[in-house]
C-alpha positions as protocol buffer text, in pm:
chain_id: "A"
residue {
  index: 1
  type: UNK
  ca { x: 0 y: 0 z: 0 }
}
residue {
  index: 2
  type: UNK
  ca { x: 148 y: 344 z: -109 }
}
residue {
  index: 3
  type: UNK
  ca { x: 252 y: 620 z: 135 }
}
residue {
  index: 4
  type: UNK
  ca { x: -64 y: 804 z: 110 }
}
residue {
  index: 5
  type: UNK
  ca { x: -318 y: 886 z: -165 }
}
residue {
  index: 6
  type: UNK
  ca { x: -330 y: 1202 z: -396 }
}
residue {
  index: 7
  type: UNK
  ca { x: -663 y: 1385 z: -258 }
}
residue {
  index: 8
  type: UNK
  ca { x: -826 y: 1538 z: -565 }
}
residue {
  index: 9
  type: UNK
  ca { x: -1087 y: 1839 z: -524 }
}
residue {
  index: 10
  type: UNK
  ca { x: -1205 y: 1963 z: -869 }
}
residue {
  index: 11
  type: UNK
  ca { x: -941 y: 1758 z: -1032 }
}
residue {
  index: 12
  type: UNK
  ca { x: -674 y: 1982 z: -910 }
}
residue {
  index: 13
  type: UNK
  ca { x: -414 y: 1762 z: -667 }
}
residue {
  index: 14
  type: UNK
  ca { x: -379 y: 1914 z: -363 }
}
residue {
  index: 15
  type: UNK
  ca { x: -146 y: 1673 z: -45 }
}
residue {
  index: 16
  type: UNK
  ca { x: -162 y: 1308 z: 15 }
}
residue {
  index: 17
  type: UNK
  ca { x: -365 y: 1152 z: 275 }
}
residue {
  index: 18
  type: UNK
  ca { x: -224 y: 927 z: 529 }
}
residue {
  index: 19
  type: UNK
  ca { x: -196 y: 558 z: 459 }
}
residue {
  index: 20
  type: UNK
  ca { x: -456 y: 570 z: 809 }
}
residue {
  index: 21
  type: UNK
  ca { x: -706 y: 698 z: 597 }
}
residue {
  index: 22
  type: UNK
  ca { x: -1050 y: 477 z: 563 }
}
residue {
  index: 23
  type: UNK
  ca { x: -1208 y: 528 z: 294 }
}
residue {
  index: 24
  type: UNK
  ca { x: -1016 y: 520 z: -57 }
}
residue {
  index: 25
  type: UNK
  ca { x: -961 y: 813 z: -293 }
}
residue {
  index: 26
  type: UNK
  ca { x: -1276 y: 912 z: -410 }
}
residue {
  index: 27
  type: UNK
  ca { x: -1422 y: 1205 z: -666 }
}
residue {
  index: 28
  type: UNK
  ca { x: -1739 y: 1378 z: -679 }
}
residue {
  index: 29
  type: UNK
  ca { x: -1926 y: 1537 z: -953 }
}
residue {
  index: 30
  type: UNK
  ca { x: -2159 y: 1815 z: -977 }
}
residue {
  index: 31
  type: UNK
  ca { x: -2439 y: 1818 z: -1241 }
}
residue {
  index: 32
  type: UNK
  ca { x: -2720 y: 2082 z: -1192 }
}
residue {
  index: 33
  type: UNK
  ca { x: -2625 y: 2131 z: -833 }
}
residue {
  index: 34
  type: UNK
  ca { x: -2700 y: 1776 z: -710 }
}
residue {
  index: 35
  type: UNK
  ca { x: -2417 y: 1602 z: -525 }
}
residue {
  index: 36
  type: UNK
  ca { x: -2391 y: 1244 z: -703 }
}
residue {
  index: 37
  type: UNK
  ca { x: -2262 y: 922 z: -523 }
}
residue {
  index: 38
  type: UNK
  ca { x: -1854 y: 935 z: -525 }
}
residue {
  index: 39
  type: UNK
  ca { x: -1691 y: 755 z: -807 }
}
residue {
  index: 40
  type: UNK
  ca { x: -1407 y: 528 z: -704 }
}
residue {
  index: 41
  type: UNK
  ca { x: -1086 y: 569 z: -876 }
}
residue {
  index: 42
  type: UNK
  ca { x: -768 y: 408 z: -870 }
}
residue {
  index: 43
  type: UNK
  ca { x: -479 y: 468 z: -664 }
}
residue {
  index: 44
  type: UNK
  ca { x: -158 y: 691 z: -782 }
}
residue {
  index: 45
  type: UNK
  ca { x: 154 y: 539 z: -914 }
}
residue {
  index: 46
  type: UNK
  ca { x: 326 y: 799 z: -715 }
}
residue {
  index: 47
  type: UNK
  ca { x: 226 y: 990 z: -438 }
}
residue {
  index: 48
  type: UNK
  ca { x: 326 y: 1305 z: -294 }
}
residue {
  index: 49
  type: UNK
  ca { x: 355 y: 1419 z: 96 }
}
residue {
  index: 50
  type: UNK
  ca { x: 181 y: 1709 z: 267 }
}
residue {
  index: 51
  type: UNK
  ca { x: 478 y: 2009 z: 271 }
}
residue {
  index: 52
  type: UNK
  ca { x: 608 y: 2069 z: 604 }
}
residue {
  index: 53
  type: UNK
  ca { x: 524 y: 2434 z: 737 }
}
residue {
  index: 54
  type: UNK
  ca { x: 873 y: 2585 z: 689 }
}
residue {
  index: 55
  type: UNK
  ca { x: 924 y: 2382 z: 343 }
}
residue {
  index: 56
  type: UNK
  ca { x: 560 y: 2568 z: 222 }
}
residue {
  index: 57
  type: UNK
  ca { x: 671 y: 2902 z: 265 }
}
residue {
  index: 58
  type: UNK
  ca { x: 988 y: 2734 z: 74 }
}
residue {
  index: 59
  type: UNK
  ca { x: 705 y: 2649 z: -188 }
}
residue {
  index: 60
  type: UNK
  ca { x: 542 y: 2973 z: -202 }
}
residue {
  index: 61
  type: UNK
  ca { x: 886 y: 3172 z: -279 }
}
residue {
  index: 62
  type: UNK
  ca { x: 964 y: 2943 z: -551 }
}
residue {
  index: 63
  type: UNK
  ca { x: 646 y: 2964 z: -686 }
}
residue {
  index: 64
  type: UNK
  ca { x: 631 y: 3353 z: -628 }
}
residue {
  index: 65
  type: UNK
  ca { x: 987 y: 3401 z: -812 }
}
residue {
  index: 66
  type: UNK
  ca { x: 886 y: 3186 z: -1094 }
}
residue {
  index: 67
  type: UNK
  ca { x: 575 y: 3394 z: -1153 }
}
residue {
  index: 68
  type: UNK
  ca { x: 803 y: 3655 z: -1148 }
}
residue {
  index: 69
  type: UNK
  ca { x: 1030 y: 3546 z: -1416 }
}
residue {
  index: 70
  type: UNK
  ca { x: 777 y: 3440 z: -1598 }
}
residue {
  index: 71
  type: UNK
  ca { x: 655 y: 3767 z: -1638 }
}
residue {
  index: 72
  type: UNK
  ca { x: 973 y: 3923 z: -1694 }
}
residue {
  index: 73
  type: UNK
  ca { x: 1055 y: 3655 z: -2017 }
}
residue {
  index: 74
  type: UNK
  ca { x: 766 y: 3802 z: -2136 }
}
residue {
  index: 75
  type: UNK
  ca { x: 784 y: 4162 z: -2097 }
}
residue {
  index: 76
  type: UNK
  ca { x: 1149 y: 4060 z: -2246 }
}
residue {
  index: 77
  type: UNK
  ca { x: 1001 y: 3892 z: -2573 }
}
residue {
  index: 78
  type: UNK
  ca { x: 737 y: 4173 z: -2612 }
}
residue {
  index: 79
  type: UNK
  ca { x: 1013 y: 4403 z: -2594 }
}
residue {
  index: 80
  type: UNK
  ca { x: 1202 y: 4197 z: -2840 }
}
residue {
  index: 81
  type: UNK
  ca { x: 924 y: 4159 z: -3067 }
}
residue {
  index: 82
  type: UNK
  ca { x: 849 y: 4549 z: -3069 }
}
residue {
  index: 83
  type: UNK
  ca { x: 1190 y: 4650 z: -3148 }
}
residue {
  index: 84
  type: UNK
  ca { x: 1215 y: 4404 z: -3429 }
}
residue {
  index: 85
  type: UNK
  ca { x: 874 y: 4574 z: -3598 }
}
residue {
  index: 86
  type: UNK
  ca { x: 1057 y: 4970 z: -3565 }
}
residue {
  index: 87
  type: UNK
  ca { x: 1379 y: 4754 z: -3686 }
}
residue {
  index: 88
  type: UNK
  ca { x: 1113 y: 4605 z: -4012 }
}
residue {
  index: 89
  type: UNK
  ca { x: 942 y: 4987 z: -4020 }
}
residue {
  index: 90
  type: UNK
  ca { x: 1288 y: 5161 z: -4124 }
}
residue {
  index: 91
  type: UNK
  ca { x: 1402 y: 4945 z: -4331 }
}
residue {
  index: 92
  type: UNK
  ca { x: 1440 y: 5040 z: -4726 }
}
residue {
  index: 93
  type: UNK
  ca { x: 1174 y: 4923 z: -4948 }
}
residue {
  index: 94
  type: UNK
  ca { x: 1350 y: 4683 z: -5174 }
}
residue {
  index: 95
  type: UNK
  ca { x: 1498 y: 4548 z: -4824 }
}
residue {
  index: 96
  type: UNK
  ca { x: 1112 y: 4472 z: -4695 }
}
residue {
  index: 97
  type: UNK
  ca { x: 905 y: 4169 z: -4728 }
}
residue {
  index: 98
  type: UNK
  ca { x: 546 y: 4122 z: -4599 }
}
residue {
  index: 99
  type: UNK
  ca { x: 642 y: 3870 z: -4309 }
}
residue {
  index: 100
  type: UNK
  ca { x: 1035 y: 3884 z: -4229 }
}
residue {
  index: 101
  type: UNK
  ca { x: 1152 y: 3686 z: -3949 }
}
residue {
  index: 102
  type: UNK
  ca { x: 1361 y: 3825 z: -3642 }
}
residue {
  index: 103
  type: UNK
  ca { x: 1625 y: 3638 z: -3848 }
}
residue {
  index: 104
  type: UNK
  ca { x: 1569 y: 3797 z: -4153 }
}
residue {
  index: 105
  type: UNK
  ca { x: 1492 y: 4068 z: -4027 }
}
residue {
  index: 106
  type: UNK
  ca { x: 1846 y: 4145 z: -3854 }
}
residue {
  index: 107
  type: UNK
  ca { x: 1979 y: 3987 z: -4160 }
}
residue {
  index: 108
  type: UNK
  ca { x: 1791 y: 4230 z: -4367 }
}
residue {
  index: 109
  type: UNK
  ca { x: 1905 y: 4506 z: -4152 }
}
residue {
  index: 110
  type: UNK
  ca { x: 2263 y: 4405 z: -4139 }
}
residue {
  index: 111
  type: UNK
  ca { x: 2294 y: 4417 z: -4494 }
}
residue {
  index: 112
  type: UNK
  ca { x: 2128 y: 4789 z: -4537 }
}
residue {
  index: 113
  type: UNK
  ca { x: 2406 y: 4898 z: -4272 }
}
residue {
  index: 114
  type: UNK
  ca { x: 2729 y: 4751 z: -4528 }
}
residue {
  index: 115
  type: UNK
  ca { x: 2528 y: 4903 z: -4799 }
}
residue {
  index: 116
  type: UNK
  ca { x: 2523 y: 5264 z: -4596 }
}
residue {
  index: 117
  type: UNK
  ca { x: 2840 y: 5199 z: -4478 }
}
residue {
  index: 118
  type: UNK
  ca { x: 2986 y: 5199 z: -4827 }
}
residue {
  index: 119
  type: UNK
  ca { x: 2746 y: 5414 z: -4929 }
}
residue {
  index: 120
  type: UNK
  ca { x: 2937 y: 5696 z: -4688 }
}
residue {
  index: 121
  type: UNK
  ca { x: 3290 y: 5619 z: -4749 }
}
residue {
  index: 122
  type: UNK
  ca { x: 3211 y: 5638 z: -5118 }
}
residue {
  index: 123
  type: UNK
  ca { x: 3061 y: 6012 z: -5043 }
}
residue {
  index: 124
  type: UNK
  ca { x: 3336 y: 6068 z: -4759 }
}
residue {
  index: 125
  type: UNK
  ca { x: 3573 y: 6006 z: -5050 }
}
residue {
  index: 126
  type: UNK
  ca { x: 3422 y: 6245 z: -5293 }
}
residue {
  index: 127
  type: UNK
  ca { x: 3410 y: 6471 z: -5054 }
}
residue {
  index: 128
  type: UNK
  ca { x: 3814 y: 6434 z: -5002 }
}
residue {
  index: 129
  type: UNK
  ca { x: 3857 y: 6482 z: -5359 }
}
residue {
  index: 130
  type: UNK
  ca { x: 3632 y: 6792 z: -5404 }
}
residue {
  index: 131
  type: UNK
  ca { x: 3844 y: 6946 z: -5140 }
}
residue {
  index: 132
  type: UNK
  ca { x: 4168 y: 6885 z: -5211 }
}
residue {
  index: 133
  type: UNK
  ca { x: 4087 y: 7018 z: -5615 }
}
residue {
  index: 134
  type: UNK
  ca { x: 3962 y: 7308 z: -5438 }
}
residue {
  index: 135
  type: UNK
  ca { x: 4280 y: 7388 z: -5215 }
}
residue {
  index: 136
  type: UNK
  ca { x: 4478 y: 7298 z: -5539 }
}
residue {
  index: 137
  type: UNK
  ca { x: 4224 y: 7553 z: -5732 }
}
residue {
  index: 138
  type: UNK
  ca { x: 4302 y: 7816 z: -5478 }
}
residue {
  index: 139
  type: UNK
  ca { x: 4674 y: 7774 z: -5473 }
}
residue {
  index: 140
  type: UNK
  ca { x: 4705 y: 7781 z: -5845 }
}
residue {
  index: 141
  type: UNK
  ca { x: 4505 y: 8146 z: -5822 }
}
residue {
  index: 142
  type: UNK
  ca { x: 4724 y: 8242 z: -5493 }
}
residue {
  index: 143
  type: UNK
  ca { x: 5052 y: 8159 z: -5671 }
}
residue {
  index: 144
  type: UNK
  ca { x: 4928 y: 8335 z: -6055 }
}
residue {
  index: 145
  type: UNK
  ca { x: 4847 y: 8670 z: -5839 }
}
């Protein structure tokens, strides 16, 4: 005979019963607010022991803090998942499909960076050259007067 028996109240398990206990685990029904007889079912392959006091406040923390994280992951992806729509938003039309993925998106966005990239240190040099014909332009007029 197992340890104790899972105790069941509206199908959710809540501690084990002690092997003392007389009757065996039973679940009741409700149907338009009659109690019906209890409905034998079978024993647990495992069971599971009442918490001790100090270990349930134990329980509770771990329970609290994973709540917690929980909602932090998703504050985090929804974060994420915002960013990555602004990210889709400014990127150049031939660089836009109707359904990127975060992948493709960063991919996407990556690749419109080199392009600007370039895109600058071709105009950077232009820039250079226009200069340095204009100090040359300025010398040559300088030196003839």
């Amino acid at each position: 005979m197992p340890k104790g028996l899972m105790l069941e109240l509206k199908g959710v398990s809540h501690c084990t019963a002690s092997p003392l206990s007389p009757s065996p685990l039973k679940k009741r029904s409700f149907l338009s607010n009659e109690l019906h007889a209890a409905v034998e079912l079978p024993r647990p392959q495992t069971t599971l022991n009442c918490p001790a006091p100090s270990n349930r406040l134990q329980l509770f923390r771990l329970e609290k803090r994973k709540s917690y994280r929980k909602q932090a992951e998703k504050i985090r992806r929804d974060q994420l998942s915002s960013c990555m729509f602004e990210v889709r938003q400014l990127l150049p039309q031939k660089y836009q499909a109707t359904n990127l993925s975060k992948e493709a998106t960063v991919a996407a966005a990556y690749a419109c960076i080199v392009e600007l990239k370039e895109e600058e240190d071709r105009k950077t040099q232009i820039v250079k050259d226009l200069e340095a014909q204009l100090y040359a332009e300025i010398l040559l007029r300088l030196h003839e007067a």
